[in-house]
Every structure is written in structure tokens, then in C-alpha cells.
């Protein structure tokens, strides 16, 4: 078995979840590396969509901005934010990747403030950007993040982007499109999904050398387990080769 | 229409299309030569208290020369549309130019990290805030461009982003389902950098247009900087390339490399070294002030700024990076700056 680091593992796991001939809205960094890896392995016709208007590029390198010229390099279309956001809104986008400073058991995400007073936050963060738009409309939203008790909390300070809000049926009651919502959370310890009965996060697969107890110990809320918790397959030699030599030769993401 | 909930945020601009129509009714329809300097464009069309929207995407195709000039001329109390505002926000925050902001995305610099100076400014209490999303702000431009007071959408539903926005939740009269209503945003001034324009303001953008075709139609005044001025014949020979029509535009300024240090698609890549220096300087407020003074306040115009940043030699390197024909070591150096 080849040695690998936790970034490489998370990227490989995320890449495997992306199907060929599906449309994925992605940002810069780790999600982009995952989409590139998928495109160069099992999903050559994975269509990447960037919120500023790049659609289905063949990425030469990782973009610095979701609007930079790499996002429409050899693309099928260099269009506009309207076209991309409208496509998400009418149900053409299968997957999106989201991030945040905090995530709760229902997959709600905070990227706006830390603190409990909106007018005087302890820390002001960037805000939604396009994250709320993608979380609201994409069929499946995914999160890739390091897992610890500071990020995984029972109650987040601000719901920037909606997960399952406060449980089953809440998205639909709020007016969000039926059938959409959080899908997977990929961390350095495990893959988590959501219990369909409660809409709460649960462990589905633990990474090599990690125990269920370790995952729970690094989570600030009660985490349940799927009926059968699997063992995550480590990155293959081929995945690592593509990731290191083609996707991120300068170790800009995998070197973190 | 049955309004179910209202966001707590303040709407900084008037969404009434009839008030905007009074302005558009008086707008010049003649093919008038609008070429002027950046200095004159800002002097004539950007006033203290105006609501400003910036084209491009933070580090891509932003009108850097106009942004710098707004600082040099000391504009204050602007309203600001924070629609993925990254380096544009860094510049305006350095001048403390705005005191109210519709936030979709500020402080963050995408893959480049977070801006400490922008964060300090937003945490200082000097800026009134209203929360939105990128699509939400886009729908607001779209409503304005269409001459309607709002557009319904499903972004922000159920979230605190909605709670602190200026949107309303209403029951759809056709389906009975709840929708968020995004009020029209008519900026007083939009500043946009384009690849080519004629002297009347007919403009071409290559690559992604982001929100700029709509923004140019929503704003009461539009100032363009263009990489180069082309003839009206060129425009007429290929009218399908025109992205912004002359009648939307009030000023046209010729500024080669006018988006530096941002990326201008097909022409030059972003200067990651320079952007990193800017970011480093922000860690210490005193050092940052000095950095901005030397780059913007001590330079007379954008040409001088480019000269300070390495001039034509540096521009050529960035052109090569954009075309991906730079030597690998140069390219590695650029990416190194990102780490």
C-alpha cells in the first residue's frame, strides 16, 4: 500500500462519489481537486460548473478563483452567473460542494459570523457567496472538511446555508425544492450521511485506522451509526498518481 | 400577495421601477463621444453617498483603475454591493470608502485566504450590513434591469441569511408555495472593466460575463474602462459580440492592463505575488496604510501604479502565464505565492 496524507484521502473519497455524466457545481481548492480527479479517472464526462459562468472546462490547472480564466479553459460554454444560478434553480445541478466554519447535525452550515450577536460578532466571516444558492437548489450537497468539536457543533451561530434545518420536512416547509439537501460529509476520519428518519448526520464509513469512537470523540454532537459501518477504501496507486502528477503537481492543495 | 415574513435588513436603494424610469427617460440616447480620463469619470459620476456596484468577480476583470481613483479622490459614505467582492473590497476598505454594504461575499479572497484589513473594517461597526447571496444579489440586478420591483426565488429560504436580509417571504399566487422576493437594486454607479469598447460605450467582454450584462442595464450610471478602444465600424461588423450597449454607458476610459493585479481572461493572469504582498501588509494596520499610500495615494494615475508594480516586464510575464506558455519555474513561483 502506498502512503498518503489526509488531504489525498479526502479528495479520493470525494472524487469517487461523483458520477460520470453528472453536473457538479464546484469551488476552488479541495472540491476542485476532487472533481478533476474524478474527471481523470472514472468520470471523464463529469461536467463542472463554476458559479461565475464557466461550464464544463477541461481544467489545465486548479483555478485560483471560481471566475478565473481556467474555469472556462476548453469549456463547452463561458456564460454568466445568471445562466449557472438559473440552471441550479431549475434542477439541472446534481452535486455541489460547500464549506463553512461550523456544521450542525442537520448539515446546516455557517460561514457568516462567529458569536451570538449579529450586530457585534466575535468574528465576521465572508458570508454566503454562492453557497446558500447551491445548498438551496442542488439535488445533493456535500461537505469536505477536517473533523473536530469546534466545527461539528449541535447549534451553529448562524445558518448561512440550509441543510435539513431542524429535521424532516423542514426544507419543504420553508419552501425549498423537494428532494434536495445534504448528501455526504467527507472528513479526515470518516464518511457521514444522514439518517432518512431523523435527517441527522450518521457515520457510514470510517477511514483506515480510525475507529467509530474516535469519530464520535471529534464531534460536538451525538453522532449515530448506519446499520452497517463500512471501512473506507484507501486511495489507490492510480488515484494517487493522477492526483500528484496531473491534478496538483505543485502540491497546492494536497500539500496542506 | 400574502407576505409571510420579512428580513430584518435595511434596503439601501429604492426598488421602485417608476422612480428609476424617470432617470432612464432622461438618459442620453445619442451616439456621443464618452472618452475621458479615469480621473474625470470619477470626478463627474461618483459622488459621496452614491451606491456603487463593481463588475467582474473580485480577482477577475475588475476595474482596478477606477477603484484606485475613487480612493485618490477621497470618496466616502458610498453604498457598496458586495457581490463576490475580494480585491475590489480590499481596495475600497483600505480607503474606508463605504459605510453600508449588501453582503453576498466579502473579506474572503477565495483560494487566497481571508483579508484581515477587510475583516477589521467590517468588525469596526463603521459599516451597516444587509445579508444576501451571490444569486440573490444577481436577481436584484435582474429585477432592476427588467423594470420590475422584485424577482421571486428560492435562495435564502429557511436560513439566517434570509433573516438578516432585506428580502420578504410571500405566498406564490399560482402555486401557494412560499418564495423569497428579491427587491430590485438600481445602483447609482456601476464600474466595469471590458476587453474592448468604442468611444460611445458599445462594449465587448470575452469569457464569462459574470453579472455585468445585467448590472450595466440596472445601474443609473455606468463607467467603463477598456483594455483598448475599437472603432464603431468594428462594433457594427460583429454586433453579436456587443455585450453592453452604448446607451447604458456614461464614460469610457482606455486603460490597458486596467484590471491588474486581477486576471483578465485571455489577456493576463492575476499577479499572485502582488496580491500576496497586499495581503501580508494587511496584517499590520500601520504597514498596510503605508503600503496603500505608496501604491495608490503617492501615484498620480494607474500608469504610475503599473510602473511601481514592475511595468511592462511584469505585464508580459502575466500575459505568458495567462496563455500558459510561461516557463514552468515561473509558473511554479506564481502558484507558490498561493500556498
XYZ file of C-alpha atoms in Angstrom:
595
model
C 0.000 0.000 0.000
C 1.234 3.453 -0.892
C 1.470 6.076 1.838
C -0.916 9.011 1.548
C -1.913 12.027 3.596
C -5.348 13.019 4.874
C -5.971 15.575 2.092
C -5.268 12.940 -0.551
C -7.629 10.548 1.198
C -10.470 13.081 1.438
C -10.053 14.112 -2.199
C -10.019 10.500 -3.430
C -13.128 9.649 -1.390
C -14.991 12.736 -2.666
C -13.999 12.014 -6.259
C -15.484 8.508 -6.112
C -18.854 9.966 -5.135
C -19.092 11.939 -8.395
C -20.750 10.049 -11.244
C -19.865 10.313 -14.905
C -22.276 12.451 -16.962
C -23.485 14.365 -13.942
C -23.233 18.101 -13.326
C -21.347 19.328 -10.269
C -21.029 22.893 -9.023
C -17.597 23.375 -7.507
C -15.410 25.960 -5.904
C -11.645 26.293 -5.697
C -9.331 24.081 -3.663
C -10.238 20.627 -2.370
C -13.607 20.200 -4.190
C -11.959 21.242 -7.414
C -9.186 18.694 -6.913
C -11.842 16.031 -6.299
C -13.734 16.916 -9.464
C -10.511 16.946 -11.505
C -9.503 13.559 -10.104
C -12.934 12.137 -10.949
C -12.706 13.542 -14.470
C -9.279 11.977 -14.977
C -10.326 8.561 -13.643
C -13.863 7.141 -13.703
C -15.874 10.196 -14.823
C -14.349 11.709 -17.984
C -17.638 13.446 -18.776
C -18.176 14.949 -15.366
C -19.452 18.443 -16.111
C -18.001 21.057 -13.774
C -19.939 24.228 -13.286
C -18.460 27.364 -11.726
C -20.813 29.972 -10.335
C -19.217 32.879 -12.182
C -20.052 31.301 -15.537
C -17.535 28.622 -16.539
C -19.255 25.441 -17.715
C -17.628 22.077 -18.459
C -13.981 23.117 -18.790
C -11.093 20.732 -19.170
C -9.137 22.249 -16.310
C -5.432 22.656 -17.112
C -4.586 23.602 -13.507
C -6.585 24.392 -10.427
C -8.277 27.793 -10.593
C -7.480 30.490 -8.011
C -10.960 31.970 -8.324
C -14.255 30.396 -9.396
C -14.299 33.145 -12.020
C -10.754 32.983 -13.374
C -9.958 32.063 -16.951
C -9.041 28.460 -16.071
C -12.725 27.837 -15.192
C -13.658 28.099 -18.866
C -10.486 26.700 -20.428
C -11.563 24.452 -23.317
C -15.054 24.652 -21.845
C -18.345 23.944 -23.541
C -19.523 27.414 -22.572
C -18.266 30.602 -20.973
C -21.532 32.061 -19.794
C -22.750 34.142 -16.853
C -23.726 33.850 -13.211
C -27.341 34.109 -14.319
C -27.048 31.043 -16.524
C -25.330 28.996 -13.837
C -27.579 30.027 -10.951
C -30.695 29.608 -13.096
C -29.548 26.104 -14.055
C -29.119 25.240 -10.377
C -32.541 26.743 -9.595
C -34.406 24.773 -12.225
C -32.894 21.470 -11.138
C -30.025 20.761 -13.539
C -27.247 20.528 -10.958
C -26.728 17.155 -9.296
C -23.957 17.855 -6.814
C -22.377 20.789 -5.101
C -19.619 21.163 -2.537
C -19.956 23.544 0.382
C -17.755 24.689 3.229
C -18.099 26.601 6.452
C -16.675 27.353 9.870
C -19.397 25.318 11.601
C -21.742 22.469 10.673
C -24.591 21.079 12.782
C -26.171 17.556 12.864
C -28.684 18.564 10.157
C -25.944 19.730 7.808
C -26.714 23.441 8.218
C -23.585 25.497 7.585
C -22.243 28.749 8.979
C -19.881 30.970 7.005
C -21.208 34.353 8.215
C -20.338 35.124 11.845
C -18.890 33.581 14.992
C -20.673 34.835 18.116
C -24.276 35.164 19.183
C -24.830 38.864 18.459
C -25.246 39.562 14.755
C -24.595 43.279 15.207
C -21.370 42.679 17.177
C -19.917 39.347 16.100
C -16.732 37.945 17.597
C -15.567 37.207 14.066
C -17.063 38.357 10.788
C -16.699 35.747 8.029
C -17.263 36.194 4.270
C -20.985 35.363 4.142
C -22.834 33.098 1.755
C -21.264 33.845 -1.595
C -22.975 31.301 -3.791
C -23.083 28.639 -1.065
C -26.641 29.285 0.099
C -27.849 29.302 -3.513
C -26.240 25.918 -4.182
C -27.346 24.445 -0.828
C -30.903 25.570 -1.543
C -31.246 24.203 -5.070
C -28.684 21.488 -5.927
C -30.004 17.937 -5.621
C -27.162 16.740 -3.394
C -24.828 18.910 -1.366
C -21.559 17.647 0.041
C -19.034 18.978 2.518
C -15.329 18.146 2.728
C -13.713 19.253 5.973
C -11.415 18.371 8.828
C -13.453 16.884 11.687
C -13.235 18.357 15.182
C -15.521 19.509 18.009
C -15.079 23.170 17.131
C -16.540 22.704 13.646
C -19.078 19.955 14.338
C -21.414 21.572 16.869
C -25.004 20.922 17.999
C -26.010 24.520 17.343
C -24.246 26.766 14.869
C -24.090 30.546 15.420
C -25.735 31.430 12.090
C -27.425 29.331 9.396
C -25.794 30.732 6.278
C -26.699 27.788 4.048
C -29.563 25.402 4.756
C -29.079 21.727 5.449
C -32.116 19.870 6.742
C -32.815 22.913 9.011
C -34.439 21.374 12.133
C -35.384 17.972 10.777
C -37.661 16.001 8.459
C -39.901 18.128 6.229
C -38.348 21.428 7.347
C -36.812 22.253 3.968
C -40.117 21.738 2.187
C -41.980 23.783 4.809
C -39.504 26.620 4.284
C -40.230 26.477 0.542
C -37.029 24.765 -0.605
C -37.369 22.384 -3.572
C -38.390 18.846 -2.545
C -35.767 16.143 -2.906
C -32.796 18.414 -2.309
C -30.452 18.587 0.671
C -27.259 17.382 2.329
C -25.855 14.131 0.973
C -22.413 13.333 2.389
C -19.837 14.834 4.704
C -16.305 13.701 3.981
C -13.732 14.311 6.697
C -10.228 13.171 7.565
C -11.807 10.488 9.786
C -14.951 9.213 8.114
C -17.722 9.487 5.557
C -21.026 10.556 7.036
C -24.508 10.581 5.574
C -27.911 11.427 7.017
C -30.478 9.190 8.689
C -33.590 9.493 6.484
C -35.887 9.184 9.515
C -34.313 11.968 11.586
C -32.265 13.894 8.980
C -29.367 13.807 11.460
C -25.805 13.059 10.488
C -24.584 9.484 10.947
C -21.375 7.565 10.343
C -21.416 5.438 7.195
C -17.760 4.585 6.734
C -14.610 5.021 8.793
C -11.234 5.607 7.200
C -8.365 3.108 7.554
C -7.029 3.049 11.114
C -9.899 5.124 12.513
C -12.498 3.817 14.959
C -16.151 4.800 15.324
C -15.316 6.004 18.853
C -12.620 8.329 17.504
C -15.078 9.869 15.044
C -17.624 10.429 17.802
C -14.967 11.888 20.099
C -14.178 14.502 17.459
C -17.798 15.564 17.035
C -19.590 18.115 19.208
C -22.989 16.432 18.889
C -24.425 12.935 19.214
C -23.487 11.055 16.078
C -25.315 7.815 15.280
C -24.147 4.988 13.060
C -25.598 3.482 9.914
C -26.802 -0.148 10.301
C -23.549 -1.239 8.762
C -20.479 0.973 9.106
C -18.057 0.310 6.275
C -14.288 0.648 6.036
C -13.247 3.360 3.573
C -11.055 2.052 0.773
C -7.722 3.914 0.860
C -6.636 5.844 -2.258
C -5.396 3.505 -4.961
C -1.960 3.847 -6.510
C -3.626 5.121 -9.679
C -5.667 7.750 -7.819
C -2.546 8.960 -6.032
C -0.561 9.061 -9.239
C -3.205 11.127 -11.058
C -3.697 13.395 -8.059
C 0.017 14.047 -7.537
C 1.209 14.191 -11.130
C -1.757 15.628 -13.029
C -4.233 17.306 -10.702
C -1.986 19.044 -8.198
C 1.678 18.732 -9.241
C 2.567 21.830 -7.208
C 1.017 20.347 -4.031
C -1.121 23.428 -3.714
C -3.996 21.506 -2.093
C -2.564 18.096 -1.227
C 0.474 19.708 0.422
C -1.655 21.465 3.044
C -49.750 38.765 -2.396
C -49.651 37.385 1.128
C -46.360 38.354 2.827
C -45.405 35.679 5.359
C -42.097 37.007 6.750
C -39.763 39.948 6.332
C -35.992 40.095 6.658
C -34.632 42.466 9.311
C -32.077 44.038 6.965
C -32.296 47.522 5.563
C -32.827 48.023 1.823
C -30.287 50.708 0.909
C -31.671 51.596 -2.533
C -35.115 52.468 -3.894
C -36.661 49.413 -5.663
C -39.481 51.409 -7.327
C -39.161 50.943 -11.108
C -41.121 54.120 -11.848
C -38.580 56.230 -9.979
C -35.847 54.543 -11.978
C -37.778 55.082 -15.218
C -37.735 58.830 -14.595
C -33.945 58.586 -14.588
C -33.760 56.324 -17.653
C -36.193 58.584 -19.534
C -33.628 61.387 -19.329
C -30.627 59.251 -20.250
C -28.773 60.328 -23.390
C -29.684 58.277 -26.496
C -27.254 59.985 -28.871
C -24.012 58.437 -30.057
C -21.849 60.816 -28.045
C -18.112 60.510 -27.645
C -17.742 59.476 -23.996
C -13.976 59.018 -23.934
C -12.446 60.609 -20.869
C -9.744 60.033 -18.290
C -10.349 57.861 -15.258
C -9.905 60.977 -13.144
C -12.655 62.838 -14.993
C -15.015 59.840 -14.961
C -14.784 59.534 -11.179
C -14.999 63.307 -10.669
C -18.157 63.570 -12.767
C -20.047 60.396 -11.929
C -19.058 59.110 -8.486
C -20.277 61.223 -5.576
C -20.098 60.855 -1.818
C -23.119 58.840 -0.687
C -23.681 57.087 -4.041
C -24.445 53.372 -4.181
C -21.631 51.616 -6.080
C -21.551 48.219 -7.790
C -18.376 46.724 -9.224
C -18.243 44.433 -12.255
C -16.095 41.350 -12.667
C -15.555 38.811 -9.925
C -13.302 40.168 -7.185
C -9.994 38.963 -8.618
C -11.156 38.673 -12.213
C -11.810 41.521 -14.687
C -12.300 44.185 -12.015
C -11.966 47.904 -12.906
C -8.881 48.455 -10.738
C -8.026 51.871 -12.191
C -11.466 53.272 -11.300
C -11.321 51.711 -7.831
C -7.945 53.340 -7.150
C -9.201 56.699 -8.390
C -12.208 56.535 -6.061
C -9.666 56.268 -3.229
C -7.445 59.041 -4.564
C -10.384 61.415 -4.834
C -11.392 60.527 -1.284
C -14.963 59.353 -1.916
C -16.780 58.449 1.309
C -20.078 57.122 2.589
C -20.682 55.027 -0.512
C -23.151 52.166 -0.536
C -21.447 49.014 -1.828
C -22.716 45.846 -3.424
C -20.527 43.054 -2.019
C -21.082 40.612 -4.868
C -18.004 38.386 -4.537
C -16.004 41.445 -3.588
C -12.426 40.315 -2.969
C -9.613 42.552 -4.217
C -12.150 45.275 -5.086
C -13.302 45.135 -1.475
C -9.688 45.245 -0.237
C -9.168 48.478 -2.186
C -12.388 50.208 -1.098
C -11.994 49.074 2.524
C -8.440 50.494 2.536
C -9.951 53.912 1.768
C -12.888 53.384 4.157
C -14.968 54.495 1.167
C -18.260 52.775 2.045
C -20.462 52.841 5.124
C -23.181 50.377 4.076
C -22.869 47.072 2.274
C -25.123 44.438 0.770
C -23.036 41.373 1.579
C -23.007 38.282 -0.556
C -19.270 37.630 -0.143
C -16.697 39.972 1.397
C -13.467 39.560 3.472
C -12.735 36.219 1.839
C -10.307 36.108 -1.082
C -11.344 32.671 -2.388
C -8.290 30.380 -2.573
C -6.042 33.243 -1.411
C -7.367 33.263 2.158
C -9.041 35.973 4.225
C -8.329 39.693 4.259
C -7.515 40.913 7.802
C -7.994 44.591 6.864
C -11.428 43.953 5.352
C -12.361 41.959 8.429
C -11.243 44.795 10.730
C -13.323 47.248 8.713
C -16.465 45.092 8.820
C -15.985 44.379 12.528
C -15.385 48.080 13.344
C -19.075 48.988 13.396
C -18.492 51.589 10.656
C -20.428 49.597 8.042
C -24.171 48.898 8.036
C -24.766 45.379 6.780
C -27.529 43.580 4.918
C -27.069 39.867 4.076
C -27.680 38.351 0.634
C -26.255 35.614 -1.572
C -24.487 35.835 -4.915
C -27.575 34.678 -6.824
C -29.796 36.817 -4.576
C -27.862 39.965 -5.424
C -27.849 38.898 -9.046
C -31.671 38.531 -9.049
C -31.823 42.045 -7.589
C -29.826 43.430 -10.536
C -32.029 41.366 -12.842
C -35.254 42.817 -11.398
C -33.870 46.338 -11.884
C -32.790 45.575 -15.453
C -36.275 44.224 -16.187
C -38.020 47.256 -14.687
C -39.892 45.221 -12.089
C -39.749 45.838 -8.304
C -38.751 42.288 -7.339
C -37.993 38.790 -8.576
C -39.155 35.671 -6.723
C -36.634 32.957 -5.964
C -35.825 30.139 -3.578
C -32.378 31.153 -2.365
C -32.098 32.052 1.331
C -35.314 30.238 2.374
C -35.226 28.917 5.948
C -31.820 30.436 6.699
C -30.461 33.211 8.907
C -29.157 34.743 5.681
C -32.842 35.449 4.910
C -33.487 36.692 8.456
C -30.816 39.401 8.149
C -31.569 40.270 4.529
C -33.968 42.818 3.074
C -35.978 40.120 1.282
C -39.567 39.186 2.008
C -41.211 35.786 2.073
C -44.512 35.615 0.223
C -47.026 33.012 -0.830
C -46.971 32.418 -4.577
C -50.387 33.346 -6.039
C -50.132 30.486 -8.563
C -48.787 27.546 -6.540
C -49.420 28.589 -2.930
C -45.768 27.828 -2.130
C -43.531 30.252 -0.217
C -40.974 32.186 -2.257
C -38.370 34.795 -1.324
C -38.837 38.152 -3.036
C -35.630 39.915 -4.071
C -36.120 43.689 -4.392
C -34.746 45.482 -7.449
C -31.291 47.014 -6.906
C -30.609 50.075 -9.048
C -27.020 51.129 -8.238
C -26.246 54.823 -8.730
C -22.985 53.838 -10.399
C -21.612 50.620 -11.851
C -17.931 50.417 -12.757
C -16.979 47.679 -15.213
C -13.772 46.682 -16.994
C -14.152 45.260 -20.516
C -11.913 43.939 -23.244
C -12.972 46.405 -25.935
C -15.310 49.363 -26.313
C -15.939 52.060 -28.897
C -15.976 55.728 -27.934
C -19.755 55.604 -27.417
C -19.633 52.754 -24.924
C -20.607 49.731 -27.005
C -18.586 47.088 -25.254
C -17.270 43.565 -25.658
C -16.438 41.113 -22.902
C -14.691 37.816 -23.616
C -15.088 34.761 -21.415
C -17.607 34.693 -18.619
C -19.649 37.875 -18.383
C -20.450 37.114 -14.711
C -23.217 39.617 -13.818
C -22.053 42.515 -15.938
C -24.516 42.496 -18.822
C -27.322 42.772 -16.287
C -25.502 45.153 -13.965
C -24.871 47.573 -16.842
C -28.630 47.656 -17.504
C -29.581 48.014 -13.824
C -27.256 50.888 -12.887
C -28.209 54.516 -13.342
C -24.666 55.397 -14.433
C -22.074 53.081 -15.956
C -18.357 53.823 -16.168
C -16.293 51.551 -18.377
C -12.591 51.019 -18.547
C -11.490 49.118 -21.633
C -8.261 47.318 -22.481
C -8.482 49.059 -25.846
C -10.756 51.343 -27.812
C -12.008 49.968 -31.107
C -13.835 51.702 -33.931
C -17.593 51.871 -34.243
C -17.135 50.004 -37.563
C -15.601 47.111 -35.647
C -18.680 47.006 -33.424
C -21.059 47.127 -36.399
C -19.147 44.411 -38.236
C -19.866 41.939 -35.451
C -22.902 43.106 -33.487
C -23.387 39.720 -31.834
C -20.225 40.443 -29.827
C -21.685 43.541 -28.159
C -22.379 42.721 -24.520
C -23.155 46.246 -23.243
C -24.943 48.826 -25.422
C -23.747 52.444 -25.601
C -26.978 53.875 -24.154
C -26.267 52.281 -20.779
C -22.825 53.889 -20.608
C -21.756 57.332 -19.339
C -17.971 57.209 -19.544
C -15.395 55.212 -21.490
C -11.746 55.189 -20.373
C -8.923 53.454 -22.193
C -6.820 51.593 -19.606
C -4.555 48.824 -20.880
C -3.899 46.269 -18.122
C -6.758 48.031 -16.341
C -7.707 45.016 -14.268
C -4.192 44.336 -12.909
C -3.465 42.713 -10.429
C -6.624 40.745 -11.237
C -6.958 38.207 -14.039
C -8.163 39.497 -17.422
C -9.344 36.396 -19.294
C -7.396 35.636 -22.475
C -5.007 38.564 -21.819
C -3.169 38.349 -18.495
C -3.296 36.217 -15.363
C -3.618 37.604 -11.836
C -0.406 38.758 -10.143
C -0.410 36.355 -7.206
C 2.878 37.740 -5.864
C 1.477 41.251 -5.691
C -1.797 40.074 -4.162
C 0.169 38.163 -1.550
C 2.229 41.257 -0.699
C -1.015 43.196 -0.312
C -2.421 40.509 1.979
C 0.804 40.337 4.030
C 0.780 44.106 4.514
C -2.739 43.931 5.941
C -1.563 42.006 8.999
C -0.195 45.255 10.461
C -2.547 48.273 10.062
C 0.315 50.789 10.054
C 2.302 48.863 7.478
C -0.849 48.435 5.411
C -1.549 52.161 5.419
C 1.969 52.830 4.203
C 1.644 50.115 1.531
C -1.598 51.616 0.194
C -0.154 55.133 0.376
C 2.825 54.188 -1.762
C 0.787 52.244 -4.285
C -2.301 54.410 -4.653
C -2.076 57.804 -2.961
C 1.527 58.509 -3.993
C 0.939 57.503 -7.618
C -0.721 60.016 -9.914
C -2.606 57.501 -12.004
C -2.841 53.840 -12.974
C 0.172 54.017 -15.301
C 2.355 55.003 -12.377
C 0.895 52.193 -10.284
C 1.714 49.678 -13.027
C 5.218 51.075 -13.209
C 5.702 50.623 -9.444
C 4.429 47.036 -9.811
C 7.055 46.094 -12.377
C 5.773 47.769 -15.517
C 5.696 46.179 -18.941
C 8.178 43.462 -17.973
C 5.793 42.156 -15.332
C 2.773 42.528 -17.622
C 4.454 40.371 -20.246
C 5.118 37.673 -17.662
C 1.456 37.717 -16.667
C 0.406 37.533 -20.315
C 2.542 34.434 -20.700
C 1.032 32.920 -17.571
C -2.453 33.505 -18.929
C -1.559 31.762 -22.188
C 0.204 29.038 -20.204
C 3.454 29.431 -22.088
C 5.407 30.634 -19.090
C 8.431 28.620 -18.100
C 7.394 26.038 -15.520
C 9.610 27.607 -12.853
C 7.873 30.958 -13.308
C 4.549 29.247 -13.100
C 5.630 27.349 -10.006
C 6.645 30.641 -8.468
C 3.143 32.014 -9.043
C 1.484 29.015 -7.513
C 3.995 29.098 -4.659
C 2.630 32.516 -3.746
C -0.741 30.907 -3.137
C 0.409 28.467 -0.513
